[in-house]
Structure formats: C-alpha cells, structure tokens
Amino acid sequence: MTTPSLPQCGNALIDDGHRRLMAALASLGEIATRPQNRAETLVGLKGFLDLLRDHFGIEEIIMRSVGYAGAERHARIHTRLIDTLGEQVDRLEFGAAFPATEVVARMTDMLIEHELVTDSEYWTSLDAAERPDLPHPAPRPWDRSLDTGNARIDSHHRALSRLATRFHRLDGRADTGHLANLLHGLNTLMRLHFRTEETLWPESDPHHALAHSHFLETLDHAGRRLLEGEMSPSAFARDVLDHWLVDHIRAADQPRFRVLVP
Ligand SMILES: [Fe+2]
Ligand SMILES: [Fe+2]
Ligand SMILES: [Fe+2]
C-alpha cells in the first residue's frame, strides 16, 4: 500500500504530524489485513487516536496564534472527529462484524478529507501575503455564486480554490520538492472530490465522469511542465486550476448538485 502524502502547509510541527499520522495509518493498514492480528490492530488504532488527539491540540494552538478567525469552530470539528473515530474503535473492540481493514480505510479517508478540506482553510494564513509583483493575477476569491448548495461538494470546491491561491503565492518561493508535494496534494484532493461527486450523483453520468478524467490528464501534463520550470506556479494557479474549476462548476456541477439536499 502506498502512503498518500499530504501537502506541506509550511509549519514544521504540523507537517511533521501529518507525516507521522499517515505513516501510522499505512502500517496499521498492513497489520489489519491479517485476522490473527486483531488485538495488535486494536492497540495500534488506539495509539493512532492518541497521536491524532496530540496533533489536533498542536494545530489548535497554531491556529489561534496566527489569529485564524475560525479556530474555535475548527476545534469543535476536531472533537467531533475524535468522538466518531473513537466510537468506531469501540465498536470494533466489542465485536462489530465489519473488518478492521475497513475501519483503517475509513479513518484514512476521514483524515485525508479533514486535512485537505477543513485544515486547508487556515493554511493560507500561514503563507506569504498577496503577491502583486507577479504577472499573473491571483486566482479570484471564492464567490458565493459558485456554490452548488451541497455542503460537502462546496467545501471541496473551496479547498481547491484555496490550493490555487497557495500555488500563486508560492511563485518563485518554492523549490521543486515543495511544488511536487503541493501537486501531490492537489491530485489526492481532486481524485477524492471527483469520486465523491460521481458517487453522490444517483445515475450513471458518463459525460461528467469523462470531464473529470480529462481534467486529471490535463493536470498531469501541466504538473510536469510546472516541475520542469516551463510553467510558473502563478500561471498554473490561474490558467489551469482557477479557469477550469470555475468553468466546470458552472457548466457541470451546479446543474447537478444544486438540486441535492446538503
Ligand atoms: Fe484540523
Ligand atoms: Fe464535477
Ligand atoms: Fe466539482
């Protein structure tokens, strides 16, 4: 199993915490595949929850110290997440029928979605300020007219838009390794988002799925150009991410998801 990595947010403590959490889940995934390891898996899951609790605590301190306005709301999301994951571990401990591998897979999905969508809300507070010096203007700020009305889809779209802002602000200030890491995070988030949309929409929807897979190919190509230095991060943010996202939301996502209950 390959360990999905999370994009660096620029704070060494948080980034280190993410690496440790993802590595812990990857090794738990290995242990949980063998039924004879049930006791070991349970101990590992509890250890993971402790690690996650510590990580959230550090994150809450950092969010408050940078003056992030949503810090209290974010801390409540952490509490709910820990409670939900704790309940899953309890159910497993007291004989629930679903396999441990499923619990580990669910935890991995929840953690990735929390980090890439919810946490990314404060990551731009950690970046450099706006960059009027760049030839490509910043991606447009999020505009409520782009909401679909489905809370989960909208939270993903906003996270993608924030990621575009991060690419823009890092123009000329990030080395290839940092850009590769951000690209990897973008790819993980795009795939999670597309999978979510394709699962939420109740009917077979080949046109929409095709638009998604075409965009992943475009992203691959543009990502290579970015890493080879043929495209600047600000051009990538504006021309690849921002334009596609806005077009696609208006043409494909809004007509579908506007009708769904959040
Ligand atoms: Fe968080
Ligand atoms: Fe879509
Ligand atoms: Fe979308």
mmCIF file of C-alpha atoms and ligand atoms in Angstrom:
data_model
loop_
_atom_site.group_PDB
_atom_site.id
_atom_site.type_symbol
_atom_site.label_atom_id
_atom_site.label_comp_id
_atom_site.label_asym_id
_atom_site.label_seq_id
_atom_site.Cartn_x
_atom_site.Cartn_y
_atom_site.Cartn_z
ATOM 1 C CA MET A 1 0.000 0.000 0.000
ATOM 2 C CA THR A 2 1.466 3.391 -0.933
ATOM 3 C CA THR A 3 1.109 6.089 1.687
ATOM 4 C CA PRO A 4 -0.761 9.130 0.340
ATOM 5 C CA SER A 5 1.131 12.202 1.464
ATOM 6 C CA LEU A 6 -0.482 15.481 2.455
ATOM 7 C CA PRO A 7 0.688 18.817 1.066
ATOM 8 C CA GLN A 8 3.037 20.746 3.339
ATOM 9 C CA CYS A 9 1.310 23.667 4.992
ATOM 10 C CA GLY A 10 4.617 25.333 5.834
ATOM 11 C CA ASN A 11 4.532 24.825 9.587
ATOM 12 C CA ALA A 12 7.184 22.244 10.515
ATOM 13 C CA LEU A 13 5.273 20.856 13.511
ATOM 14 C CA ILE A 14 2.043 20.365 11.603
ATOM 15 C CA ASP A 15 3.815 18.928 8.561
ATOM 16 C CA ASP A 16 5.735 16.500 10.735
ATOM 17 C CA GLY A 17 2.485 15.482 12.466
ATOM 18 C CA HIS A 18 0.884 14.744 9.088
ATOM 19 C CA ARG A 19 3.781 12.526 8.062
ATOM 20 C CA ARG A 20 3.577 10.574 11.311
ATOM 21 C CA LEU A 21 -0.205 10.154 11.096
ATOM 22 C CA MET A 22 -0.136 8.927 7.508
ATOM 23 C CA ALA A 23 2.758 6.550 8.257
ATOM 24 C CA ALA A 24 0.878 5.189 11.302
ATOM 25 C CA LEU A 25 -2.219 4.532 9.175
ATOM 26 C CA ALA A 26 -0.168 2.860 6.444
ATOM 27 C CA SER A 27 1.431 0.446 8.903
ATOM 28 C CA LEU A 28 -1.958 -0.169 10.567
ATOM 29 C CA GLY A 29 -3.353 -0.975 7.126
ATOM 30 C CA GLU A 30 -0.710 -3.701 6.784
ATOM 31 C CA ILE A 31 -1.303 -5.145 10.264
ATOM 32 C CA ALA A 32 -5.101 -5.133 9.884
ATOM 33 C CA THR A 33 -5.052 -7.346 6.775
ATOM 34 C CA ARG A 34 -4.281 -10.394 8.957
ATOM 35 C CA PRO A 35 -7.234 -11.520 11.151
ATOM 36 C CA GLN A 36 -4.839 -13.068 13.721
ATOM 37 C CA ASN A 37 -3.549 -9.534 14.363
ATOM 38 C CA ARG A 38 -6.866 -8.255 15.722
ATOM 39 C CA ALA A 39 -5.509 -7.445 19.207
ATOM 40 C CA GLU A 40 -2.439 -5.741 17.743
ATOM 41 C CA THR A 41 -4.671 -3.761 15.357
ATOM 42 C CA LEU A 42 -6.809 -2.519 18.255
ATOM 43 C CA VAL A 43 -3.758 -1.372 20.199
ATOM 44 C CA GLY A 44 -2.476 0.340 17.031
ATOM 45 C CA LEU A 45 -5.824 2.087 16.431
ATOM 46 C CA LYS A 46 -5.881 3.430 19.973
ATOM 47 C CA GLY A 47 -2.294 4.615 19.564
ATOM 48 C CA PHE A 48 -3.298 6.347 16.343
ATOM 49 C CA LEU A 49 -6.162 8.136 18.118
ATOM 50 C CA ASP A 50 -3.724 9.382 20.785
ATOM 51 C CA LEU A 51 -1.399 10.650 18.071
ATOM 52 C CA LEU A 52 -4.307 12.359 16.327
ATOM 53 C CA ARG A 53 -5.505 13.982 19.558
ATOM 54 C CA ASP A 54 -1.991 15.388 20.169
ATOM 55 C CA HIS A 55 -1.780 16.613 16.587
ATOM 56 C CA PHE A 56 -5.138 18.375 16.786
ATOM 57 C CA GLY A 57 -4.056 20.019 20.060
ATOM 58 C CA ILE A 58 -0.918 21.441 18.408
ATOM 59 C CA GLU A 59 -2.913 22.557 15.393
ATOM 60 C CA GLU A 60 -5.414 24.411 17.580
ATOM 61 C CA ILE A 61 -2.592 26.293 19.332
ATOM 62 C CA ILE A 62 -1.064 27.292 15.980
ATOM 63 C CA MET A 63 -4.421 28.368 14.512
ATOM 64 C CA ARG A 64 -5.039 30.643 17.491
ATOM 65 C CA SER A 65 -1.521 32.022 17.424
ATOM 66 C CA VAL A 66 -1.817 33.101 13.755
ATOM 67 C CA GLY A 67 -5.162 34.731 14.577
ATOM 68 C CA TYR A 68 -7.228 32.435 12.372
ATOM 69 C CA ALA A 69 -10.846 33.521 12.878
ATOM 70 C CA GLY A 70 -12.332 30.034 12.526
ATOM 71 C CA ALA A 71 -10.135 28.455 15.245
ATOM 72 C CA GLU A 72 -12.940 27.713 17.732
ATOM 73 C CA ARG A 73 -15.235 26.218 15.115
ATOM 74 C CA HIS A 74 -12.325 24.140 13.822
ATOM 75 C CA ALA A 75 -11.558 22.853 17.328
ATOM 76 C CA ARG A 76 -15.170 21.654 17.625
ATOM 77 C CA ILE A 77 -14.760 19.741 14.343
ATOM 78 C CA HIS A 78 -11.680 18.057 15.869
ATOM 79 C CA THR A 79 -13.673 16.994 18.928
ATOM 80 C CA ARG A 80 -16.444 15.523 16.768
ATOM 81 C CA LEU A 81 -13.941 13.692 14.580
ATOM 82 C CA ILE A 82 -12.146 12.159 17.560
ATOM 83 C CA ASP A 83 -15.527 11.093 19.027
ATOM 84 C CA THR A 84 -16.617 9.472 15.761
ATOM 85 C CA LEU A 85 -13.335 7.618 15.309
ATOM 86 C CA GLY A 86 -13.343 6.581 18.979
ATOM 87 C CA GLU A 87 -16.841 5.086 18.542
ATOM 88 C CA GLN A 88 -15.642 3.078 15.537
ATOM 89 C CA VAL A 89 -12.737 1.660 17.538
ATOM 90 C CA ASP A 90 -15.086 0.824 20.439
ATOM 91 C CA ARG A 91 -17.474 -0.997 18.113
ATOM 92 C CA LEU A 92 -14.582 -2.992 16.737
ATOM 93 C CA GLU A 93 -13.325 -3.811 20.222
ATOM 94 C CA PHE A 94 -16.732 -5.054 21.321
ATOM 95 C CA GLY A 95 -17.200 -7.432 18.440
ATOM 96 C CA ALA A 96 -18.615 -5.476 15.496
ATOM 97 C CA ALA A 97 -18.729 -7.657 12.409
ATOM 98 C CA PHE A 98 -17.022 -5.287 9.957
ATOM 99 C CA PRO A 99 -13.353 -5.970 9.334
ATOM 100 C CA ALA A 100 -10.547 -3.909 10.844
ATOM 101 C CA THR A 101 -9.220 -3.131 7.350
ATOM 102 C CA GLU A 102 -12.470 -1.271 6.689
ATOM 103 C CA VAL A 103 -12.058 0.811 9.864
ATOM 104 C CA VAL A 104 -8.482 1.707 8.892
ATOM 105 C CA ALA A 105 -9.578 2.598 5.342
ATOM 106 C CA ARG A 106 -12.400 4.795 6.680
ATOM 107 C CA MET A 107 -10.028 6.544 9.077
ATOM 108 C CA THR A 108 -7.606 7.217 6.243
ATOM 109 C CA ASP A 109 -10.389 8.753 4.119
ATOM 110 C CA MET A 110 -11.650 10.860 7.013
ATOM 111 C CA LEU A 111 -8.172 12.099 7.860
ATOM 112 C CA ILE A 112 -7.336 12.984 4.259
ATOM 113 C CA GLU A 113 -10.622 14.828 3.834
ATOM 114 C CA HIS A 114 -10.169 16.679 7.128
ATOM 115 C CA GLU A 115 -6.631 17.769 6.291
ATOM 116 C CA LEU A 116 -7.193 18.650 2.657
ATOM 117 C CA VAL A 117 -10.555 20.346 3.035
ATOM 118 C CA THR A 118 -11.039 21.633 6.596
ATOM 119 C CA ASP A 119 -7.414 22.252 7.583
ATOM 120 C CA SER A 120 -6.565 23.964 4.325
ATOM 121 C CA GLU A 121 -8.924 26.783 5.479
ATOM 122 C CA TYR A 122 -6.200 28.174 7.717
ATOM 123 C CA TRP A 123 -3.157 27.212 5.616
ATOM 124 C CA THR A 124 -3.325 30.409 3.574
ATOM 125 C CA SER A 125 -2.954 32.315 6.896
ATOM 126 C CA LEU A 126 0.473 30.661 7.197
ATOM 127 C CA ASP A 127 1.608 31.660 3.680
ATOM 128 C CA ALA A 128 3.177 34.879 2.489
ATOM 129 C CA ALA A 129 0.716 37.693 1.876
ATOM 130 C CA GLU A 130 -0.717 38.543 -1.551
ATOM 131 C CA ARG A 131 1.710 38.852 -4.451
ATOM 132 C CA PRO A 132 1.011 41.963 -6.520
ATOM 133 C CA ASP A 133 4.514 41.547 -8.027
ATOM 134 C CA LEU A 134 3.505 38.590 -10.207
ATOM 135 C CA PRO A 135 2.471 38.854 -13.861
ATOM 136 C CA HIS A 136 -0.492 36.518 -13.405
ATOM 137 C CA PRO A 137 -3.184 37.981 -11.169
ATOM 138 C CA ALA A 138 -4.218 35.955 -8.133
ATOM 139 C CA PRO A 139 -6.999 33.422 -8.592
ATOM 140 C CA ARG A 140 -10.337 35.115 -7.948
ATOM 141 C CA PRO A 141 -11.506 34.969 -4.350
ATOM 142 C CA TRP A 142 -14.302 32.492 -3.706
ATOM 143 C CA ASP A 143 -17.643 33.854 -4.664
ATOM 144 C CA ARG A 144 -20.949 32.526 -3.296
ATOM 145 C CA SER A 145 -22.366 32.459 -6.811
ATOM 146 C CA LEU A 146 -20.170 29.377 -7.305
ATOM 147 C CA ASP A 147 -21.831 27.418 -4.501
ATOM 148 C CA THR A 148 -23.862 24.413 -5.541
ATOM 149 C CA GLY A 149 -25.829 24.216 -2.272
ATOM 150 C CA ASN A 150 -24.406 20.803 -1.414
ATOM 151 C CA ALA A 151 -22.240 21.420 1.661
ATOM 152 C CA ARG A 152 -19.707 18.648 1.027
ATOM 153 C CA ILE A 153 -19.192 19.480 -2.646
ATOM 154 C CA ASP A 154 -18.889 23.184 -1.827
ATOM 155 C CA SER A 155 -16.314 22.523 0.895
ATOM 156 C CA HIS A 156 -14.200 20.606 -1.656
ATOM 157 C CA HIS A 157 -14.501 23.376 -4.250
ATOM 158 C CA ARG A 158 -13.455 25.999 -1.714
ATOM 159 C CA ALA A 159 -10.465 23.860 -0.698
ATOM 160 C CA LEU A 160 -9.439 23.576 -4.371
ATOM 161 C CA SER A 161 -9.735 27.318 -4.778
ATOM 162 C CA ARG A 162 -7.548 27.866 -1.670
ATOM 163 C CA LEU A 163 -4.973 25.480 -3.088
ATOM 164 C CA ALA A 164 -4.879 27.590 -6.261
ATOM 165 C CA THR A 165 -4.181 30.636 -4.062
ATOM 166 C CA ARG A 166 -1.309 28.788 -2.394
ATOM 167 C CA PHE A 167 0.293 27.915 -5.747
ATOM 168 C CA HIS A 168 0.025 31.574 -6.721
ATOM 169 C CA ARG A 169 1.603 32.916 -3.547
ATOM 170 C CA LEU A 170 4.483 30.470 -3.688
ATOM 171 C CA ASP A 171 5.572 31.562 -7.162
ATOM 172 C CA GLY A 172 9.367 31.932 -7.117
ATOM 173 C CA ARG A 173 9.495 30.966 -3.452
ATOM 174 C CA ALA A 174 9.072 27.205 -3.607
ATOM 175 C CA ASP A 175 11.616 24.611 -4.742
ATOM 176 C CA THR A 176 10.707 21.650 -6.937
ATOM 177 C CA GLY A 177 10.257 19.362 -3.929
ATOM 178 C CA HIS A 178 7.735 21.735 -2.367
ATOM 179 C CA LEU A 179 5.834 22.110 -5.645
ATOM 180 C CA ALA A 180 5.823 18.326 -6.171
ATOM 181 C CA ASN A 181 4.377 17.927 -2.686
ATOM 182 C CA LEU A 182 1.634 20.517 -3.341
ATOM 183 C CA LEU A 183 0.850 18.862 -6.676
ATOM 184 C CA HIS A 184 0.536 15.507 -4.983
ATOM 185 C CA GLY A 185 -1.925 17.024 -2.504
ATOM 186 C CA LEU A 186 -3.880 18.623 -5.331
ATOM 187 C CA ASN A 187 -4.105 15.288 -7.115
ATOM 188 C CA THR A 188 -5.283 13.496 -3.971
ATOM 189 C CA LEU A 189 -7.933 16.155 -3.346
ATOM 190 C CA MET A 190 -9.116 16.198 -6.978
ATOM 191 C CA ARG A 191 -9.494 12.413 -7.010
ATOM 192 C CA LEU A 192 -11.339 12.384 -3.675
ATOM 193 C CA HIS A 193 -13.602 15.168 -4.917
ATOM 194 C CA PHE A 194 -14.383 13.557 -8.269
ATOM 195 C CA ARG A 195 -15.067 10.209 -6.608
ATOM 196 C CA THR A 196 -17.418 11.956 -4.158
ATOM 197 C CA GLU A 197 -19.312 13.732 -6.951
ATOM 198 C CA GLU A 198 -19.586 10.604 -9.051
ATOM 199 C CA THR A 199 -20.914 8.619 -6.074
ATOM 200 C CA LEU A 200 -23.336 11.314 -4.897
ATOM 201 C CA TRP A 201 -24.950 11.676 -8.279
ATOM 202 C CA PRO A 202 -27.511 8.870 -8.352
ATOM 203 C CA GLU A 203 -27.485 7.999 -12.060
ATOM 204 C CA SER A 204 -24.772 6.917 -14.420
ATOM 205 C CA ASP A 205 -23.276 10.143 -15.672
ATOM 206 C CA PRO A 206 -20.577 9.351 -18.266
ATOM 207 C CA HIS A 207 -20.199 12.963 -19.521
ATOM 208 C CA HIS A 208 -19.434 14.310 -16.101
ATOM 209 C CA ALA A 209 -17.042 11.446 -15.281
ATOM 210 C CA LEU A 210 -15.320 11.984 -18.633
ATOM 211 C CA ALA A 211 -14.827 15.698 -17.912
ATOM 212 C CA HIS A 212 -13.206 14.703 -14.622
ATOM 213 C CA SER A 213 -10.872 12.155 -16.171
ATOM 214 C CA HIS A 214 -9.892 14.597 -18.948
ATOM 215 C CA PHE A 215 -9.037 17.163 -16.329
ATOM 216 C CA LEU A 216 -6.847 14.682 -14.439
ATOM 217 C CA GLU A 217 -4.903 14.143 -17.698
ATOM 218 C CA THR A 218 -4.573 17.914 -18.169
ATOM 219 C CA LEU A 219 -3.394 18.228 -14.609
ATOM 220 C CA ASP A 220 -0.772 15.535 -15.151
ATOM 221 C CA HIS A 221 0.575 17.306 -18.197
ATOM 222 C CA ALA A 222 0.512 20.787 -16.661
ATOM 223 C CA GLY A 223 2.055 19.406 -13.461
ATOM 224 C CA ARG A 224 5.019 18.057 -15.438
ATOM 225 C CA ARG A 225 5.503 21.447 -17.111
ATOM 226 C CA LEU A 226 5.333 23.131 -13.722
ATOM 227 C CA LEU A 227 8.003 20.849 -12.249
ATOM 228 C CA GLU A 228 10.227 21.279 -15.307
ATOM 229 C CA GLY A 229 10.032 25.048 -14.863
ATOM 230 C CA GLU A 230 8.169 25.619 -18.150
ATOM 231 C CA MET A 231 5.080 26.952 -16.396
ATOM 232 C CA SER A 232 5.115 29.257 -13.388
ATOM 233 C CA PRO A 233 3.081 28.405 -10.270
ATOM 234 C CA SER A 234 1.023 31.592 -10.725
ATOM 235 C CA ALA A 235 0.184 30.679 -14.342
ATOM 236 C CA PHE A 236 -0.683 27.164 -13.205
ATOM 237 C CA ALA A 237 -2.941 28.576 -10.481
ATOM 238 C CA ARG A 238 -4.783 30.946 -12.751
ATOM 239 C CA ASP A 239 -4.881 29.223 -16.138
ATOM 240 C CA VAL A 240 -5.112 25.584 -15.182
ATOM 241 C CA LEU A 241 -6.802 25.468 -11.818
ATOM 242 C CA ASP A 242 -8.901 28.555 -11.488
ATOM 243 C CA HIS A 243 -10.304 28.690 -15.024
ATOM 244 C CA TRP A 244 -11.103 25.005 -15.156
ATOM 245 C CA LEU A 245 -12.663 24.972 -11.714
ATOM 246 C CA VAL A 246 -14.945 27.937 -12.338
ATOM 247 C CA ASP A 247 -15.995 26.689 -15.787
ATOM 248 C CA HIS A 248 -16.607 23.184 -14.599
ATOM 249 C CA ILE A 249 -18.579 24.247 -11.529
ATOM 250 C CA ARG A 250 -20.862 26.474 -13.592
ATOM 251 C CA ALA A 251 -21.319 24.100 -16.518
ATOM 252 C CA ALA A 252 -21.316 20.689 -14.878
ATOM 253 C CA ASP A 253 -21.514 20.739 -11.079
ATOM 254 C CA GLN A 254 -24.130 23.402 -10.390
ATOM 255 C CA PRO A 255 -26.793 21.963 -12.686
ATOM 256 C CA ARG A 256 -26.380 18.588 -10.977
ATOM 257 C CA PHE A 257 -25.753 19.322 -7.317
ATOM 258 C CA ARG A 258 -27.800 22.444 -6.855
ATOM 259 C CA VAL A 259 -30.829 20.178 -6.574
ATOM 260 C CA LEU A 260 -29.407 17.888 -3.872
ATOM 261 C CA VAL A 261 -30.061 18.454 -0.202
ATOM 262 C CA PRO A 262 -26.750 19.368 1.535
HETATM 263 FE FE FE B 1 -7.762 20.213 11.733
HETATM 264 FE FE FE B 2 -17.604 17.809 -11.332
HETATM 265 FE FE FE B 3 -16.642 19.688 -8.619
#
